[in-house]
């Protein structure tokens, strides 16, 4: 590849990335609305609650006894895991959108 070809290639990639960023921003910004640190933290806490519920159920597997707590079934664990993983994946996608500039950051006062 010649220097000219390489430069043209890089310019194409840069233009495509800019167009993709603008398209994502156009679509996502209205959905996210006014972004705030509180909004991000609230979502993180909700993900943490789902993670905790999954871990709590998993820990019950190690407990036993006639009067002991309910042993979770495989389907109960699966449901909790899926809720946690999907919420975590959603949060990751949200953070990626912020990092890539797809949503407007709060204005500094």
XYZ file of N, CA and C in Angstrom:
327
model
N 0.860 -1.170 0.000
C 0.000 0.000 0.000
C 0.911 1.240 0.000
N 0.642 2.138 -0.888
C 1.454 3.353 -0.972
C 1.057 4.321 0.138
N 1.886 5.322 0.350
C 1.566 6.340 1.353
C 0.249 7.035 1.036
N 0.021 7.265 -0.231
C -1.218 7.907 -0.661
C -2.428 7.006 -0.377
N -2.275 5.711 -0.668
C -3.355 4.749 -0.394
C -3.632 4.674 1.102
N -2.571 4.651 1.894
C -2.710 4.573 3.349
C -3.420 5.810 3.893
N -3.035 6.967 3.391
C -3.673 8.212 3.818
C -5.155 8.206 3.447
N -5.467 7.760 2.229
C -6.860 7.687 1.773
C -7.655 6.697 2.628
N -7.038 5.586 2.949
C -7.671 4.564 3.787
C -7.987 5.133 5.173
N -7.017 5.780 5.766
C -7.216 6.371 7.100
C -8.301 7.443 7.075
N -8.328 8.246 6.032
C -9.337 9.293 5.904
C -10.738 8.681 5.785
N -10.846 7.604 5.005
C -12.124 6.900 4.864
C -12.607 6.392 6.219
N -11.702 5.738 6.965
C -12.064 5.205 8.288
C -12.479 6.335 9.224
N -11.730 7.413 9.229
C -12.038 8.543 10.101
C -13.407 9.144 9.750
N -13.697 9.304 8.468
C -14.995 9.834 8.051
C -16.133 8.885 8.424
N -15.919 7.586 8.240
C -16.945 6.594 8.599
C -17.208 6.616 10.104
N -16.159 6.671 10.899
C -16.318 6.711 12.356
C -17.081 7.958 12.793
N -16.784 9.088 12.181
C -17.489 10.332 12.502
C -18.971 10.218 12.141
N -19.266 9.648 10.993
C -20.669 9.466 10.581
C -21.398 8.518 11.519
N -20.736 7.465 11.927
C -21.331 6.502 12.864
C -21.587 7.169 14.209
N -20.628 7.968 14.675
C -20.789 8.670 15.946
C -21.996 9.611 15.884
N -22.112 10.348 14.803
C -23.226 11.292 14.666
C -24.567 10.558 14.572
N -24.615 9.441 13.840
C -25.854 8.665 13.724
C -26.271 8.118 15.093
N -25.309 7.579 15.839
C -25.613 7.059 17.164
C -26.093 8.168 18.094
N -25.444 9.310 18.020
C -25.829 10.436 18.875
C -27.247 10.899 18.549
N -27.562 10.970 17.254
C -28.890 11.388 16.818
C -29.978 10.455 17.348
N -29.685 9.163 17.378
C -30.671 8.175 17.817
C -30.723 8.079 19.347
N -29.579 8.064 19.994
C -29.533 7.792 21.438
C -29.784 8.995 22.327
N -29.328 10.159 21.906
C -29.434 11.333 22.765
C -30.873 11.608 23.219
N -31.866 11.549 22.322
C -33.238 11.788 22.774
C -33.739 10.721 23.759
N -33.255 9.514 23.623
C -33.690 8.437 24.524
C -33.102 8.625 25.915
N -31.830 8.965 25.976
C -31.156 9.133 27.267
C -31.661 10.373 27.988
N -31.940 11.412 27.241
C -32.397 12.644 27.864
C -31.269 13.326 28.609
N -31.632 14.071 29.639
C -30.647 14.807 30.423
C -29.801 13.819 31.230
N -28.544 13.707 30.857
C -27.627 12.803 31.545
C -27.133 13.458 32.821
N -27.045 12.657 33.878
C -26.487 13.152 35.133
C -25.708 12.018 35.788
N -24.825 12.402 36.669
C -24.071 11.399 37.416
C -25.024 10.543 38.239
N -26.061 11.156 38.781
C -27.046 10.408 39.576
C -27.704 9.310 38.746
N -28.001 9.603 37.481
C -28.633 8.612 36.609
C -27.713 7.409 36.412
N -26.436 7.686 36.195
C -25.461 6.615 35.996
C -25.321 5.790 37.271
N -25.209 6.463 38.402
C -25.051 5.755 39.682
C -26.294 4.933 40.008
N -27.479 5.477 39.735
C -28.719 4.746 39.996
C -28.741 3.426 39.229
N -28.355 3.474 37.960
C -28.323 2.249 37.151
C -27.296 1.277 37.723
N -26.131 1.783 38.107
C -25.086 0.930 38.684
C -25.573 0.246 39.959
N -26.326 0.960 40.780
C -26.873 0.379 42.016
C -27.883 -0.721 41.689
N -28.721 -0.494 40.686
C -29.697 -1.517 40.300
C -29.007 -2.778 39.785
N -27.930 -2.608 39.035
C -27.149 -3.765 38.582
C -26.545 -4.477 39.786
N -26.023 -3.717 40.731
C -25.430 -4.306 41.939
C -26.468 -5.099 42.736
N -27.692 -4.614 42.785
C -28.766 -5.338 43.498
C -29.042 -6.687 42.835
N -29.044 -6.698 41.518
C -29.275 -7.964 40.802
C -28.099 -8.918 40.986
N -26.889 -8.390 40.981
C -25.703 -9.215 41.243
C -25.789 -9.802 42.657
N -26.170 -8.973 43.618
C -26.270 -9.421 45.003
C -27.335 -10.504 45.168
N -28.465 -10.357 44.488
C -29.530 -11.364 44.577
C -29.046 -12.705 44.027
N -28.312 -12.659 42.933
C -27.768 -13.881 42.341
C -26.748 -14.526 43.273
N -25.867 -13.741 43.823
C -24.849 -14.271 44.738
C -25.499 -14.804 46.010
N -26.485 -14.079 46.537
C -27.180 -14.529 47.741
C -27.825 -15.899 47.517
N -28.483 -16.068 46.387
C -29.108 -17.359 46.079
C -28.050 -18.441 45.931
N -26.932 -18.098 45.313
C -25.850 -19.065 45.141
C -25.289 -19.501 46.494
N -25.159 -18.571 47.413
C -24.644 -18.896 48.745
C -25.573 -19.843 49.501
N -26.848 -19.782 49.213
C -27.809 -20.675 49.867
C -27.568 -22.137 49.489
N -26.873 -22.357 48.381
C -26.552 -23.732 48.000
C -25.665 -24.404 49.040
N -24.868 -23.616 49.717
C -23.951 -24.169 50.713
C -24.571 -24.354 52.086
N -25.802 -23.948 52.258
C -26.472 -24.075 53.548
C -27.389 -25.287 53.525
N -27.518 -25.923 54.665
C -28.385 -27.100 54.718
C -29.029 -27.204 56.095
N -29.924 -28.112 56.227
C -30.613 -28.332 57.491
C -32.108 -28.354 57.282
N -32.789 -29.038 58.188
C -34.239 -29.169 58.080
C -34.902 -27.802 58.186
N -34.429 -26.954 59.099
C -35.016 -25.627 59.291
C -34.329 -24.566 58.418
N -33.380 -24.989 57.599
C -32.587 -24.055 56.804
C -33.389 -23.366 55.720
N -32.743 -22.407 55.076
C -33.429 -21.650 54.024
C -33.677 -22.504 52.786
N -34.565 -22.011 51.994
C -34.905 -22.659 50.720
C -33.660 -22.803 49.856
N -33.436 -23.985 49.327
C -32.346 -24.212 48.375
C -32.840 -23.786 46.991
N -32.147 -22.861 46.339
C -32.610 -22.418 45.026
C -32.482 -23.530 43.989
N -33.438 -23.565 43.098
C -33.388 -24.540 42.007
C -32.499 -23.986 40.897
N -32.148 -24.849 39.978
C -31.364 -24.419 38.829
C -32.073 -23.342 38.033
N -33.374 -23.485 37.873
C -34.109 -22.487 37.097
C -34.168 -21.147 37.836
N -34.267 -21.176 39.156
C -34.249 -19.926 39.924
C -32.890 -19.232 39.786
N -31.816 -20.023 39.898
C -30.474 -19.453 39.729
C -30.291 -18.897 38.315
N -30.762 -19.628 37.326
C -30.635 -19.195 35.943
C -31.350 -17.864 35.726
N -32.559 -17.752 36.269
C -33.327 -16.511 36.116
C -32.591 -15.339 36.764
N -32.067 -15.548 37.967
C -31.323 -14.481 38.648
C -30.045 -14.120 37.887
N -29.367 -15.143 37.370
C -28.140 -14.888 36.605
C -28.445 -14.097 35.346
N -29.502 -14.489 34.641
C -29.865 -13.788 33.417
C -30.262 -12.336 33.696
N -31.014 -12.113 34.777
C -31.377 -10.745 35.138
C -30.133 -9.920 35.429
N -29.202 -10.497 36.178
C -27.963 -9.793 36.479
C -27.153 -9.546 35.202
N -26.933 -10.577 34.405
C -26.093 -10.437 33.209
C -26.692 -9.458 32.202
N -27.993 -9.524 32.010
C -28.625 -8.609 31.056
C -28.554 -7.170 31.548
N -28.769 -6.959 32.842
C -28.676 -5.591 33.362
C -27.231 -5.096 33.296
N -26.273 -5.960 33.570
C -24.853 -5.593 33.467
C -24.496 -5.258 32.022
N -24.954 -6.074 31.079
C -24.682 -5.818 29.666
C -25.324 -4.506 29.209
N -26.525 -4.250 29.696
C -27.183 -2.983 29.370
C -26.412 -1.795 29.915
N -25.932 -1.922 31.150
C -25.146 -0.853 31.750
C -23.843 -0.646 30.979
N -23.200 -1.744 30.585
C -21.977 -1.643 29.779
C -22.242 -0.909 28.467
N -23.360 -1.229 27.824
C -23.713 -0.563 26.564
C -23.965 0.922 26.796
N -24.609 1.246 27.901
C -24.879 2.638 28.259
C -23.572 3.391 28.481
N -22.650 2.797 29.235
C -21.366 3.435 29.496
C -20.558 3.593 28.208
N -20.631 2.610 27.326
C -19.937 2.710 26.038
C -20.495 3.877 25.226
N -21.808 4.053 25.258
C -22.432 5.167 24.547
C -21.930 6.504 25.089
N -21.774 6.584 26.406
C -21.255 7.808 27.013
C -19.796 8.018 26.600
N -18.993 6.965 26.723
C -17.567 7.057 26.406
C -17.320 7.443 24.954
N -18.152 6.976 24.059
C -17.966 7.257 22.627
C -18.592 8.578 22.192
N -19.204 9.273 23.140
C -19.780 10.576 22.809
C -21.112 10.493 22.111
N -21.842 9.406 22.290
C -23.145 9.245 21.649
C -24.249 10.021 22.384
N -23.971 10.413 23.616
C -24.937 11.197 24.390
C -24.230 12.451 24.912
N -25.013 13.508 25.067
C -24.454 14.759 25.563
C -24.163 14.644 27.061
N -23.002 15.135 27.428
C -22.639 15.178 28.845
C -23.330 16.376 29.490
N -23.532 16.308 30.815
C -24.140 17.471 31.487
C -23.234 18.690 31.324
N -23.846 19.840 31.163
C -23.051 21.056 31.027
C -22.520 21.472 32.389
N -21.298 21.992 32.382
C -20.692 22.476 33.624
C -21.205 23.873 33.908
N -21.476 24.119 35.162
C -22.010 25.429 35.546
C -20.931 26.291 36.134
